Short mmCIF file of C-alpha atoms in Angstrom, two decimals:
data_model
loop_
_atom_site.label_atom_id
_atom_site.label_comp_id
_atom_site.label_asym_id
_atom_site.label_seq_id
_atom_site.Cartn_x
_atom_site.Cartn_y
_atom_site.Cartn_z
CA MET A 1402 24.23 -1.10 -7.84
CA ALA A 1403 28.01 -0.74 -7.79
CA GLN A 1404 29.90 -0.67 -11.05
CA PHE A 1405 31.00 -4.15 -12.17
CA ASP A 1406 32.43 -5.41 -15.44
CA ASP A 1407 30.21 -7.30 -17.88
CA GLU A 1408 31.32 -10.73 -16.63
CA ILE A 1409 30.39 -9.98 -13.01
CA MET A 1410 27.10 -8.32 -14.05
CA ALA A 1411 26.16 -11.42 -16.06
CA ALA A 1412 26.95 -13.64 -13.04
CA ILE A 1413 24.82 -11.39 -10.79
CA GLN A 1414 21.87 -11.59 -13.20
CA THR A 1415 22.24 -15.38 -13.46
CA SER A 1416 22.39 -15.75 -9.68
CA VAL A 1417 19.28 -13.60 -9.09
CA ALA A 1418 17.31 -15.42 -11.82
CA GLU A 1419 18.08 -18.95 -10.50
CA ILE A 1420 15.35 -18.85 -7.85
CA PRO A 1421 12.41 -16.43 -7.94
CA HIS A 1422 12.54 -13.90 -5.08
CA PRO A 1423 10.41 -13.97 -3.09
CA SER A 1424 9.23 -17.44 -4.05
CA GLN A 1425 5.97 -17.07 -2.08
CA PRO A 1426 3.79 -14.02 -1.50
CA PRO A 1427 3.45 -12.57 2.03
CA GLY A 1428 0.91 -14.47 4.11
CA THR A 1429 1.80 -17.86 2.65
CA ASN A 1430 1.96 -20.62 5.28
CA LEU A 1431 5.41 -22.16 5.19
CA TYR A 1432 4.97 -24.27 8.32
CA GLY A 1433 2.19 -26.37 9.79
CA SER A 1434 0.26 -25.16 12.82
CA THR A 1435 -0.59 -28.35 14.69
CA LYS A 1436 0.01 -27.94 18.43
CA ILE A 1437 1.25 -31.23 19.88
CA PHE A 1438 0.77 -30.78 23.63
CA PRO A 1439 -2.37 -29.65 25.46
CA ASP A 1440 -2.59 -26.00 26.54
CA TYR A 1441 -1.83 -26.75 30.19
CA GLN A 1442 -3.12 -24.39 32.85
CA ALA A 1443 -1.73 -24.12 36.37
CA GLU A 1444 -3.20 -26.37 38.97
CA GLU A 1445 -3.78 -25.08 42.50
CA GLY A 1446 -0.51 -23.93 44.08
CA GLU A 1447 1.79 -24.56 41.09
CA SER A 1448 4.78 -22.27 40.59
CA TYR A 1449 7.07 -21.31 37.71
CA PHE A 1450 10.45 -19.73 38.48
CA THR A 1451 12.80 -18.22 35.89
CA LEU A 1452 16.49 -17.38 36.30
CA ILE A 1453 18.06 -15.11 33.68
CA HIS A 1454 21.81 -14.64 33.27
CA GLY A 1455 22.04 -13.02 29.84
CA ILE A 1456 22.91 -9.72 28.21
CA PRO A 1457 19.59 -8.09 27.14
CA HIS A 1458 20.16 -7.14 23.52
CA GLU A 1459 22.54 -10.04 22.78
CA SER A 1460 20.51 -12.85 24.27
CA SER A 1461 17.24 -13.79 22.62
CA VAL A 1462 17.03 -16.60 25.17
CA SER A 1463 16.56 -13.93 27.90
CA PHE A 1464 13.71 -12.32 25.98
CA VAL A 1465 12.06 -15.69 25.33
CA ALA A 1466 12.43 -16.59 29.02
CA VAL A 1467 10.47 -13.45 30.00
CA LEU A 1468 7.82 -14.28 27.39
CA GLN A 1469 7.57 -17.83 28.79
CA ALA A 1470 7.27 -16.52 32.35
CA THR A 1471 4.53 -14.14 31.19
CA ARG A 1472 2.70 -17.01 29.52
CA ALA A 1473 3.02 -19.09 32.72
CA LEU A 1474 1.63 -16.14 34.71
CA ARG A 1475 -1.33 -15.93 32.34
CA LYS A 1476 -1.89 -19.69 32.78
CA GLY A 1477 -2.30 -19.13 36.52
CA PHE A 1478 1.14 -20.12 37.83
CA ASP A 1479 2.68 -18.34 40.83
CA THR A 1480 5.67 -16.89 38.96
CA ALA A 1481 8.84 -14.95 39.60
CA ILE A 1482 11.85 -13.99 37.51
CA TYR A 1483 15.32 -13.51 39.00
CA PHE A 1484 17.89 -11.55 36.96
CA TYR A 1485 21.51 -11.94 38.02
CA GLY A 1486 24.99 -11.47 36.57
CA PRO A 1487 24.76 -9.69 33.21
CA GLY A 1488 21.00 -10.31 33.27
CA THR A 1489 20.71 -7.38 35.67
CA LEU A 1490 21.33 -5.05 32.71
CA ALA A 1491 17.83 -5.92 31.48
CA CYS A 1492 16.26 -4.41 34.59
CA MET A 1493 17.53 -0.91 33.90
CA ALA A 1494 15.02 1.75 32.93
CA SER A 1495 18.04 3.90 32.01
CA ARG A 1496 18.84 1.90 28.87
CA GLY A 1497 18.48 3.51 25.46
CA PHE A 1498 20.18 5.76 22.95
CA PRO A 1499 20.45 8.64 22.27
CA THR A 1500 18.31 9.20 25.36
CA MET A 1501 16.80 6.93 28.01
CA GLY A 1502 13.95 4.94 26.58
CA ASP A 1503 14.94 5.44 22.93
CA ALA A 1504 15.82 2.29 21.01
CA GLY A 1505 19.13 2.85 19.24
CA PHE A 1506 18.28 -0.12 17.02
CA PRO A 1507 15.06 -2.11 16.53
CA GLY A 1508 14.54 -4.48 19.45
CA GLU A 1509 17.10 -2.90 21.76
CA LEU A 1510 14.45 -2.31 24.43
CA ASN A 1511 12.12 -5.23 23.73
CA LEU A 1512 13.22 -6.92 26.96
CA ASN A 1513 12.42 -3.76 28.95
CA GLY A 1514 8.91 -3.75 27.49
CA ALA A 1515 8.43 -7.45 28.21
CA ILE A 1516 9.54 -6.98 31.84
CA GLU A 1517 7.19 -4.01 32.26
CA THR A 1518 4.28 -6.06 30.86
CA TYR A 1519 5.12 -9.00 33.14
CA ILE A 1520 5.15 -6.73 36.22
CA LYS A 1521 1.91 -4.95 35.19
CA GLU A 1522 0.21 -8.34 34.90
CA GLY A 1523 1.22 -9.29 38.45
CA GLY A 1524 4.60 -11.00 38.04
CA THR A 1525 7.46 -10.50 40.48
CA VAL A 1526 10.94 -9.56 39.22
CA PHE A 1527 14.05 -9.76 41.36
CA CYS A 1528 17.37 -8.16 40.39
CA CYS A 1529 20.63 -9.18 42.09
CA ARG A 1530 22.44 -6.26 43.70
CA PHE A 1531 25.83 -7.89 43.20
CA GLY A 1532 25.16 -8.35 39.48
CA MET A 1533 24.18 -4.70 39.36
CA ALA A 1534 27.41 -3.69 41.15
CA LEU A 1535 29.52 -5.81 38.77
CA HIS A 1536 28.16 -3.79 35.85
CA GLY A 1537 28.11 -0.34 37.50
CA LEU A 1538 24.30 -0.21 37.66
CA ARG A 1539 22.37 1.91 40.14
CA GLU A 1540 19.30 0.78 42.07
CA GLU A 1541 17.54 4.07 41.34
CA ASP A 1542 17.65 3.16 37.63
CA LEU A 1543 15.67 -0.07 38.02
CA ILE A 1544 12.46 -0.48 36.04
CA GLU A 1545 9.56 0.45 38.31
CA GLY A 1546 8.43 -2.59 40.28
CA VAL A 1547 11.71 -4.55 40.07
CA VAL A 1548 12.82 -5.78 43.51
CA PRO A 1549 16.54 -5.39 44.31
CA ALA A 1550 17.80 -8.56 46.02
CA HIS A 1551 20.84 -9.66 48.01
CA PRO A 1552 23.33 -11.88 46.11
CA LEU A 1553 22.78 -14.75 48.54
CA ASP A 1554 19.09 -14.71 47.58
CA VAL A 1555 19.84 -16.30 44.19
CA GLN A 1556 20.50 -19.71 45.74
CA ASP A 1557 17.82 -19.38 48.41
CA ALA A 1558 15.22 -18.37 45.82
CA ILE A 1559 16.04 -21.54 43.87
CA ILE A 1560 15.69 -23.59 47.07
CA HIS A 1561 12.40 -21.82 47.89
CA TYR A 1562 10.88 -22.58 44.50
CA ALA A 1563 12.33 -26.11 44.33
CA ARG A 1564 10.71 -26.92 47.69
CA LYS A 1565 7.43 -25.63 46.28
CA GLY A 1566 7.85 -28.08 43.40
CA ALA A 1567 8.13 -25.25 40.88
CA ILE A 1568 9.03 -25.59 37.25
CA ILE A 1569 12.43 -23.90 37.13
CA ASN A 1570 13.63 -22.38 33.86
CA SER A 1571 17.28 -21.32 34.05
CA THR A 1572 18.72 -19.44 31.08
CA TYR A 1573 22.29 -18.44 30.30
CA ASN A 1574 23.93 -16.34 27.61
CA LEU A 1575 27.36 -17.71 26.78
#
């Protein structure tokens, strides 16, 4: 610990002693576990469409949206994810530091892994070419299985899934 005078050291010791740390041992339940809604499964022909417009490592909402789409896929929904704008950054296999595929900090590539899992399990991922161009991204750097799409497809994909009566989850990073 840094060097402090006696007054500051006494205040530090008082502060630390006010509340035991940690107050509970690991494994202690701090929250209840009652699930409120039924575990719905897809009915015949139901769809779930996700739009993602968020910077990968700065937008937990983007990561959660992929996890939700994966869960919908596992529940039997016809699913697709469409990345556009800064969301296209998430579709790049070339992310990482100091080399491609290396996480420069914990969680940097968690979205890449979630997208790869979603595709392996049968999900479809679209990536807007205009969003890619806005950020200097190359199609050859897309995660394997990601489908490059025309910018006008964003709106038409929404119309397509809306006409199917899909649940549409649209996420933004502001």
